[in-house]
Amino acid sequence: MKNQFLYIFYISNREKICTNDHINEILDTAQFTNSQDTVTGLLMYSKTHFIQYIEGPILNVNRLFAKIKLDYRHRNCLIISTQFLDERIFPSWQMASKSFDENKLTMISEMSQENQLAFQSFLNRENCGKSIVQKFMQQFVESNLY
């Protein structure tokens, strides 16, 4: 069956009231509900941003994203990329996660200087093209989450 899945990749601004306990709550809830809804993905977060990739059955991903947009722990939710998929990219990740420090990217993920500049530009919403999304997804996967 073609195009049975959908992914949404977005960035948002983390609200100052969003604590690390809130992050843990988000991840715990996501791992449980995503398992129920067969949604997979990852959440990257810093003190000021969320970057999330979710994938799964089209209806389930759209329903989840509608809830995500209403969450009080972030604002300015911007879809960077969305696309139909024939198969999942992250089939076993109910919700992988990784924190990052925008000022110390080399300490967190060992990004090249070029990727650090591109990532900072991405966070500033200056360059949000599809190739940038693919580059970050690849960087994330290669940063030994397994």
CSV table of N, CA and C in Angstrom, one decimal:
chain,number,residue,atom,x,y,z
A,1,MET,N,0.8,-1.2,0.0
A,1,MET,CA,0.0,0.0,0.0
A,1,MET,C,0.9,1.2,0.0
A,2,LYS,N,0.6,2.1,-0.9
A,2,LYS,CA,1.4,3.4,-1.0
A,2,LYS,C,0.9,4.4,-0.1
A,3,ASN,N,1.9,5.2,0.4
A,3,ASN,CA,1.6,6.4,1.2
A,3,ASN,C,0.6,6.1,2.4
A,4,GLN,N,1.0,5.1,3.2
A,4,GLN,CA,0.1,4.8,4.3
A,4,GLN,C,0.5,5.5,5.6
A,5,PHE,N,1.7,6.2,5.5
A,5,PHE,CA,2.2,6.9,6.7
A,5,PHE,C,2.4,8.4,6.3
A,6,LEU,N,2.4,9.2,7.4
A,6,LEU,CA,2.7,10.6,7.2
A,6,LEU,C,3.7,11.0,8.3
A,7,TYR,N,4.6,11.9,7.9
A,7,TYR,CA,5.5,12.5,8.9
A,7,TYR,C,5.3,14.0,8.9
A,8,ILE,N,5.5,14.6,10.1
A,8,ILE,CA,5.5,16.0,10.3
A,8,ILE,C,6.7,16.3,11.1
A,9,PHE,N,7.5,17.3,10.7
A,9,PHE,CA,8.7,17.8,11.3
A,9,PHE,C,8.5,19.3,11.6
A,10,TYR,N,8.5,19.6,12.9
A,10,TYR,CA,8.3,21.0,13.2
A,10,TYR,C,9.2,21.6,14.3
A,11,ILE,N,9.2,22.9,14.4
A,11,ILE,CA,10.0,23.6,15.4
A,11,ILE,C,9.1,24.5,16.2
A,12,SER,N,9.3,24.7,17.5
A,12,SER,CA,8.5,25.6,18.2
A,12,SER,C,9.4,26.2,19.3
A,13,ASN,N,8.9,27.3,19.9
A,13,ASN,CA,9.6,28.0,21.0
A,13,ASN,C,9.1,27.4,22.3
A,14,ARG,N,10.0,26.9,23.2
A,14,ARG,CA,9.6,26.4,24.5
A,14,ARG,C,9.3,27.6,25.4
A,15,GLU,N,8.2,27.4,26.1
A,15,GLU,CA,7.8,28.5,27.0
A,15,GLU,C,8.7,28.4,28.3
A,16,LYS,N,8.9,29.5,28.9
A,16,LYS,CA,9.8,29.6,30.1
A,16,LYS,C,9.2,28.8,31.2
A,17,ILE,N,7.9,28.6,31.3
A,17,ILE,CA,7.3,27.9,32.4
A,17,ILE,C,7.5,26.4,32.2
A,18,CYS,N,8.0,25.9,31.1
A,18,CYS,CA,8.2,24.5,30.8
A,18,CYS,C,9.5,24.0,31.5
A,19,THR,N,9.3,23.2,32.5
A,19,THR,CA,10.4,22.7,33.3
A,19,THR,C,10.9,21.4,32.8
A,20,ASN,N,12.0,20.9,33.3
A,20,ASN,CA,12.5,19.5,33.0
A,20,ASN,C,11.4,18.5,33.4
A,21,ASP,N,10.7,18.7,34.5
A,21,ASP,CA,9.6,17.8,34.9
A,21,ASP,C,8.5,17.7,33.8
A,22,HIS,N,8.3,18.9,33.2
A,22,HIS,CA,7.3,18.9,32.1
A,22,HIS,C,7.8,18.1,30.9
A,23,ILE,N,9.1,18.2,30.6
A,23,ILE,CA,9.7,17.4,29.5
A,23,ILE,C,9.6,15.9,29.8
A,24,ASN,N,9.9,15.5,31.0
A,24,ASN,CA,9.7,14.1,31.4
A,24,ASN,C,8.2,13.7,31.3
A,25,GLU,N,7.3,14.5,31.6
A,25,GLU,CA,5.9,14.2,31.5
A,25,GLU,C,5.5,14.1,30.0
A,26,ILE,N,6.0,15.0,29.2
A,26,ILE,CA,5.8,14.9,27.7
A,26,ILE,C,6.3,13.5,27.2
A,27,LEU,N,7.5,13.2,27.5
A,27,LEU,CA,8.1,11.9,27.0
A,27,LEU,C,7.4,10.7,27.5
A,28,ASP,N,7.0,10.7,28.8
A,28,ASP,CA,6.3,9.6,29.4
A,28,ASP,C,4.9,9.4,28.7
A,29,THR,N,4.2,10.5,28.5
A,29,THR,CA,2.9,10.5,27.9
A,29,THR,C,3.1,10.0,26.4
A,30,ALA,N,4.0,10.6,25.7
A,30,ALA,CA,4.3,10.2,24.3
A,30,ALA,C,4.6,8.8,24.2
A,31,GLN,N,5.4,8.2,25.0
A,31,GLN,CA,5.8,6.8,24.9
A,31,GLN,C,4.6,5.9,25.0
A,32,PHE,N,3.7,6.3,25.9
A,32,PHE,CA,2.5,5.5,26.2
A,32,PHE,C,1.5,5.6,25.0
A,33,THR,N,1.1,6.9,24.8
A,33,THR,CA,0.0,7.1,23.8
A,33,THR,C,0.5,6.8,22.4
A,34,ASN,N,1.8,7.1,22.1
A,34,ASN,CA,2.3,6.8,20.7
A,34,ASN,C,2.3,5.3,20.5
A,35,SER,N,2.5,4.5,21.5
A,35,SER,CA,2.5,3.1,21.3
A,35,SER,C,1.1,2.6,21.0
A,36,GLN,N,0.1,3.2,21.7
A,36,GLN,CA,-1.3,2.9,21.5
A,36,GLN,C,-1.7,3.3,20.0
A,37,ASP,N,-1.2,4.5,19.6
A,37,ASP,CA,-1.6,5.0,18.3
A,37,ASP,C,-0.7,4.7,17.1
A,38,THR,N,0.3,3.8,17.4
A,38,THR,CA,1.3,3.4,16.4
A,38,THR,C,2.0,4.6,15.8
A,39,VAL,N,2.3,5.6,16.6
A,39,VAL,CA,3.1,6.8,16.1
A,39,VAL,C,4.5,6.7,16.7
A,40,THR,N,5.5,7.0,15.9
A,40,THR,CA,6.9,6.9,16.3
A,40,THR,C,7.5,8.3,16.0
A,41,GLY,N,8.7,8.5,16.5
A,41,GLY,CA,9.4,9.8,16.3
A,41,GLY,C,10.4,10.1,17.3
A,42,LEU,N,10.8,11.4,17.3
A,42,LEU,CA,11.8,11.9,18.2
A,42,LEU,C,11.5,13.3,18.6
A,43,LEU,N,12.0,13.7,19.7
A,43,LEU,CA,11.9,15.0,20.3
A,43,LEU,C,13.2,15.5,20.7
A,44,MET,N,13.7,16.6,20.1
A,44,MET,CA,14.9,17.3,20.5
A,44,MET,C,14.4,18.6,21.2
A,45,TYR,N,15.1,18.9,22.2
A,45,TYR,CA,14.7,20.1,23.0
A,45,TYR,C,15.9,20.8,23.6
A,46,SER,N,15.8,22.1,23.8
A,46,SER,CA,16.7,22.9,24.5
A,46,SER,C,16.0,23.8,25.5
A,47,LYS,N,16.6,24.7,26.1
A,47,LYS,CA,16.0,25.6,27.0
A,47,LYS,C,15.0,26.5,26.3
A,48,THR,N,15.1,26.7,25.0
A,48,THR,CA,14.3,27.6,24.3
A,48,THR,C,13.5,27.0,23.1
A,49,HIS,N,13.8,25.8,22.7
A,49,HIS,CA,13.2,25.3,21.5
A,49,HIS,C,12.7,23.8,21.7
A,50,PHE,N,11.7,23.4,20.9
A,50,PHE,CA,11.4,22.0,20.7
A,50,PHE,C,11.6,21.8,19.2
A,51,ILE,N,12.1,20.7,18.8
A,51,ILE,CA,12.2,20.2,17.4
A,51,ILE,C,11.7,18.8,17.5
A,52,GLN,N,10.6,18.5,16.7
A,52,GLN,CA,10.0,17.2,16.8
A,52,GLN,C,9.7,16.7,15.4
A,53,TYR,N,9.9,15.3,15.3
A,53,TYR,CA,9.5,14.6,14.1
A,53,TYR,C,8.6,13.5,14.6
A,54,ILE,N,7.4,13.4,14.0
A,54,ILE,CA,6.5,12.4,14.3
A,54,ILE,C,6.0,11.7,13.0
A,55,GLU,N,5.8,10.4,13.1
A,55,GLU,CA,5.4,9.7,11.9
A,55,GLU,C,4.5,8.5,12.3
A,56,GLY,N,3.6,8.2,11.4
A,56,GLY,CA,2.7,7.1,11.6
A,56,GLY,C,1.5,7.1,10.7
A,57,PRO,N,0.5,6.4,11.0
A,57,PRO,CA,-0.7,6.4,10.2
A,57,PRO,C,-1.2,7.9,10.1
A,58,ILE,N,-1.7,8.2,8.9
A,58,ILE,CA,-2.0,9.6,8.5
A,58,ILE,C,-3.0,10.2,9.5
A,59,LEU,N,-4.1,9.6,9.8
A,59,LEU,CA,-5.1,10.1,10.7
A,59,LEU,C,-4.5,10.3,12.1
A,60,ASN,N,-3.7,9.3,12.6
A,60,ASN,CA,-3.2,9.4,14.0
A,60,ASN,C,-2.2,10.5,14.1
A,61,VAL,N,-1.3,10.7,13.1
A,61,VAL,CA,-0.3,11.8,13.1
A,61,VAL,C,-1.1,13.2,13.1
A,62,ASN,N,-2.0,13.3,12.2
A,62,ASN,CA,-2.8,14.6,12.2
A,62,ASN,C,-3.5,14.9,13.5
A,63,ARG,N,-4.1,13.8,14.1
A,63,ARG,CA,-4.8,14.0,15.4
A,63,ARG,C,-3.8,14.4,16.5
A,64,LEU,N,-2.6,13.8,16.5
A,64,LEU,CA,-1.6,14.1,17.5
A,64,LEU,C,-1.1,15.5,17.3
A,65,PHE,N,-0.8,15.9,16.0
A,65,PHE,CA,-0.3,17.2,15.8
A,65,PHE,C,-1.3,18.3,16.2
A,66,ALA,N,-2.6,18.0,16.0
A,66,ALA,CA,-3.6,19.0,16.4
A,66,ALA,C,-3.5,19.2,17.9
A,67,LYS,N,-3.3,18.1,18.7
A,67,LYS,CA,-3.1,18.3,20.2
A,67,LYS,C,-1.8,19.0,20.5
A,68,ILE,N,-0.8,18.7,19.8
A,68,ILE,CA,0.5,19.3,20.1
A,68,ILE,C,0.5,20.8,19.9
A,69,LYS,N,-0.2,21.2,18.8
A,69,LYS,CA,-0.3,22.7,18.6
A,69,LYS,C,-0.9,23.4,19.7
A,70,LEU,N,-1.8,22.8,20.5
A,70,LEU,CA,-2.6,23.4,21.5
A,70,LEU,C,-1.8,23.4,22.9
A,71,ASP,N,-0.7,22.7,23.0
A,71,ASP,CA,0.0,22.5,24.2
A,71,ASP,C,0.6,23.8,24.7
A,72,TYR,N,0.3,24.1,26.0
A,72,TYR,CA,0.7,25.4,26.6
A,72,TYR,C,2.2,25.5,26.9
A,73,ARG,N,3.0,24.4,26.7
A,73,ARG,CA,4.4,24.4,27.0
A,73,ARG,C,5.2,24.9,25.9
A,74,HIS,N,4.6,25.3,24.8
A,74,HIS,CA,5.4,25.8,23.7
A,74,HIS,C,4.4,26.8,22.9
A,75,ARG,N,5.1,27.5,22.0
A,75,ARG,CA,4.3,28.5,21.1
A,75,ARG,C,5.0,28.6,19.8
A,76,ASN,N,4.4,29.3,18.9
A,76,ASN,CA,5.0,29.5,17.5
A,76,ASN,C,5.4,28.2,16.8
A,77,CYS,N,4.5,27.3,16.8
A,77,CYS,CA,4.7,26.0,16.2
A,77,CYS,C,4.7,26.2,14.7
A,78,LEU,N,5.9,25.8,14.0
A,78,LEU,CA,6.0,26.0,12.6
A,78,LEU,C,6.4,24.6,12.0
A,79,ILE,N,5.6,24.2,11.0
A,79,ILE,CA,5.9,22.9,10.3
A,79,ILE,C,7.0,23.2,9.3
A,80,ILE,N,8.1,22.5,9.5
A,80,ILE,CA,9.2,22.6,8.6
A,80,ILE,C,9.1,21.7,7.3
A,81,SER,N,8.6,20.5,7.6
A,81,SER,CA,8.4,19.6,6.5
A,81,SER,C,7.3,18.6,6.9
A,82,THR,N,6.6,18.2,5.9
A,82,THR,CA,5.6,17.1,6.0
A,82,THR,C,5.5,16.3,4.7
A,83,GLN,N,5.4,15.0,4.8
A,83,GLN,CA,5.3,14.2,3.6
A,83,GLN,C,4.7,12.9,3.9
A,84,PHE,N,4.1,12.3,2.9
A,84,PHE,CA,3.6,11.0,3.0
A,84,PHE,C,4.7,10.0,2.8
A,85,LEU,N,4.6,8.9,3.5
A,85,LEU,CA,5.7,7.8,3.4
A,85,LEU,C,5.1,6.5,3.1
A,86,ASP,N,5.9,5.7,2.4
A,86,ASP,CA,5.5,4.3,2.2
A,86,ASP,C,5.9,3.4,3.4
A,87,GLU,N,7.0,3.8,4.1
A,87,GLU,CA,7.4,3.1,5.3
A,87,GLU,C,8.0,4.1,6.3
A,88,ARG,N,8.1,3.6,7.5
A,88,ARG,CA,8.6,4.5,8.6
A,88,ARG,C,10.1,4.7,8.5
A,89,ILE,N,10.5,5.8,9.0
A,89,ILE,CA,12.0,6.0,9.2
A,89,ILE,C,12.4,5.5,10.5
A,90,PHE,N,11.6,5.7,11.5
A,90,PHE,CA,11.9,5.3,12.9
A,90,PHE,C,10.9,4.3,13.4
A,91,PRO,N,10.9,3.1,13.0
A,91,PRO,CA,9.8,2.2,13.3
A,91,PRO,C,9.7,1.8,14.8
A,92,SER,N,10.8,1.9,15.5
A,92,SER,CA,10.7,1.4,16.9
A,92,SER,C,10.8,2.5,17.9
A,93,TRP,N,10.8,3.7,17.6
A,93,TRP,CA,10.9,4.8,18.5
A,93,TRP,C,9.6,5.4,18.9
A,94,GLN,N,9.0,4.9,20.0
A,94,GLN,CA,7.7,5.5,20.4
A,94,GLN,C,7.9,7.0,20.7
A,95,MET,N,9.0,7.4,21.2
A,95,MET,CA,9.5,8.8,21.3
A,95,MET,C,10.9,8.8,21.8
A,96,ALA,N,11.8,8.8,20.8
A,96,ALA,CA,13.2,9.1,21.2
A,96,ALA,C,13.4,10.5,21.6
A,97,SER,N,14.4,10.8,22.4
A,97,SER,CA,14.6,12.2,22.8
A,97,SER,C,16.1,12.5,22.9
A,98,LYS,N,16.4,13.8,22.8
A,98,LYS,CA,17.7,14.3,23.0
A,98,LYS,C,17.7,15.8,23.3
A,99,SER,N,18.4,16.2,24.3
A,99,SER,CA,18.5,17.6,24.6
A,99,SER,C,19.7,18.1,23.9
A,100,PHE,N,19.6,19.4,23.6
A,100,PHE,CA,20.8,20.1,23.0
A,100,PHE,C,20.9,21.5,23.6
A,101,ASP,N,22.1,21.9,23.6
A,101,ASP,CA,22.5,23.3,24.1
A,101,ASP,C,22.8,24.1,22.8
A,102,GLU,N,22.0,25.1,22.5
A,102,GLU,CA,22.2,25.9,21.3
A,102,GLU,C,23.5,26.5,21.3
A,103,ASN,N,24.2,26.8,22.4
A,103,ASN,CA,25.4,27.5,22.4
A,103,ASN,C,26.6,26.5,22.5
A,104,LYS,N,26.4,25.2,22.6
A,104,LYS,CA,27.5,24.3,22.7
A,104,LYS,C,27.1,23.0,21.9
A,105,LEU,N,26.8,23.2,20.7
A,105,LEU,CA,26.4,22.1,19.8
A,105,LEU,C,27.5,21.0,19.7
A,106,THR,N,28.7,21.5,19.6
A,106,THR,CA,29.8,20.5,19.5
A,106,THR,C,29.9,19.6,20.7
A,107,MET,N,29.6,20.1,21.9
A,107,MET,CA,29.7,19.3,23.1
A,107,MET,C,28.6,18.2,23.1
A,108,ILE,N,27.5,18.5,22.5
A,108,ILE,CA,26.3,17.6,22.5
A,108,ILE,C,26.4,16.6,21.4
A,109,SER,N,26.6,17.0,20.2
A,109,SER,CA,26.4,16.1,19.0
A,109,SER,C,27.6,16.0,18.1
A,110,GLU,N,28.7,16.7,18.3
A,110,GLU,CA,29.9,16.6,17.5
A,110,GLU,C,29.5,16.9,16.0
A,111,MET,N,28.8,18.0,15.8
A,111,MET,CA,28.4,18.5,14.5
A,111,MET,C,29.6,19.2,13.9
A,112,SER,N,29.7,19.1,12.6
A,112,SER,CA,30.7,19.9,11.8
A,112,SER,C,30.4,21.4,12.0
A,113,GLN,N,31.4,22.2,11.8
A,113,GLN,CA,31.2,23.6,11.8
A,113,GLN,C,30.1,24.1,10.9
A,114,GLU,N,30.1,23.5,9.7
A,114,GLU,CA,29.0,23.8,8.7
A,114,GLU,C,27.6,23.5,9.2
A,115,ASN,N,27.5,22.3,9.8
A,115,ASN,CA,26.2,21.9,10.3
A,115,ASN,C,25.8,22.7,11.5
A,116,GLN,N,26.8,23.1,12.4
A,116,GLN,CA,26.4,23.9,13.5
A,116,GLN,C,25.8,25.3,13.0
A,117,LEU,N,26.5,25.9,12.0
A,117,LEU,CA,25.9,27.1,11.5
A,117,LEU,C,24.6,26.9,10.9
A,118,ALA,N,24.4,25.8,10.1
A,118,ALA,CA,23.1,25.5,9.5
A,118,ALA,C,22.0,25.3,10.6
A,119,PHE,N,22.4,24.6,11.7
A,119,PHE,CA,21.5,24.3,12.7
A,119,PHE,C,21.1,25.6,13.5
A,120,GLN,N,22.0,26.5,13.7
A,120,GLN,CA,21.7,27.7,14.4
A,120,GLN,C,20.8,28.6,13.5
A,121,SER,N,21.1,28.6,12.2
A,121,SER,CA,20.2,29.3,11.2
A,121,SER,C,18.8,28.7,11.3
A,122,PHE,N,18.7,27.3,11.4
A,122,PHE,CA,17.4,26.6,11.4
A,122,PHE,C,16.7,27.1,12.7
A,123,LEU,N,17.4,27.1,13.9
A,123,LEU,CA,16.7,27.6,15.1
A,123,LEU,C,16.2,29.0,15.0
A,124,ASN,N,17.0,29.8,14.3
A,124,ASN,CA,16.6,31.2,14.1
A,124,ASN,C,15.5,31.3,13.0
A,125,ARG,N,15.1,30.2,12.4
A,125,ARG,CA,14.1,30.1,11.4
A,125,ARG,C,14.5,30.9,10.1
A,126,GLU,N,15.8,30.9,9.9
A,126,GLU,CA,16.4,31.6,8.7
A,126,GLU,C,16.5,30.7,7.5
A,127,ASN,N,16.6,29.4,7.8
A,127,ASN,CA,16.8,28.4,6.7
A,127,ASN,C,16.1,27.2,7.1
A,128,CYS,N,14.9,26.9,6.5
A,128,CYS,CA,14.1,25.8,6.9
A,128,CYS,C,13.8,24.9,5.8
A,129,GLY,N,14.7,24.8,4.8
A,129,GLY,CA,14.4,24.0,3.6
A,129,GLY,C,14.5,22.5,3.9
A,130,LYS,N,14.0,21.7,2.9
A,130,LYS,CA,13.9,20.3,3.1
A,130,LYS,C,15.3,19.7,3.2
A,131,SER,N,16.3,20.2,2.5
A,131,SER,CA,17.6,19.6,2.6
A,131,SER,C,18.2,19.8,4.0
A,132,ILE,N,17.9,20.9,4.7
A,132,ILE,CA,18.3,21.1,6.0
A,132,ILE,C,17.7,20.1,7.0
A,133,VAL,N,16.4,19.9,6.8
A,133,VAL,CA,15.6,18.9,7.6
A,133,VAL,C,16.3,17.5,7.4
A,134,GLN,N,16.6,17.1,6.2
A,134,GLN,CA,17.2,15.8,6.0
A,134,GLN,C,18.6,15.7,6.6
A,135,LYS,N,19.3,16.8,6.5
A,135,LYS,CA,20.7,16.8,7.1
A,135,LYS,C,20.6,16.7,8.7
A,136,PHE,N,19.6,17.3,9.3
A,136,PHE,CA,19.5,17.2,10.8
A,136,PHE,C,19.0,15.8,11.2
A,137,MET,N,18.1,15.3,10.4
A,137,MET,CA,17.6,13.9,10.7
A,137,MET,C,18.8,13.0,10.6
A,138,GLN,N,19.6,13.1,9.6
A,138,GLN,CA,20.7,12.2,9.4
A,138,GLN,C,21.7,12.4,10.6
A,139,GLN,N,22.0,13.6,11.0
A,139,GLN,CA,22.9,13.9,12.1
A,139,GLN,C,22.4,13.3,13.4
A,140,PHE,N,21.1,13.4,13.6
A,140,PHE,CA,20.5,12.9,14.8
A,140,PHE,C,20.6,11.4,14.9
A,141,VAL,N,20.3,10.7,13.8
A,141,VAL,CA,20.4,9.3,13.7
A,141,VAL,C,21.8,8.8,14.0
A,142,GLU,N,22.8,9.5,13.4
A,142,GLU,CA,24.2,9.2,13.5
A,142,GLU,C,24.8,9.5,14.9
A,143,SER,N,24.1,10.2,15.7
A,143,SER,CA,24.6,10.6,17.0
A,143,SER,C,24.4,9.6,18.1
A,144,ASN,N,24.5,8.4,17.8
A,144,ASN,CA,24.5,7.2,18.7
A,144,ASN,C,23.4,7.1,19.7
A,145,LEU,N,22.2,7.3,19.2
A,145,LEU,CA,21.0,7.1,20.1
A,145,LEU,C,20.7,5.7,20.4
A,146,TYR,N,21.2,4.8,19.6
A,146,TYR,CA,20.8,3.4,19.8
A,146,TYR,C,21.5,2.8,21.0
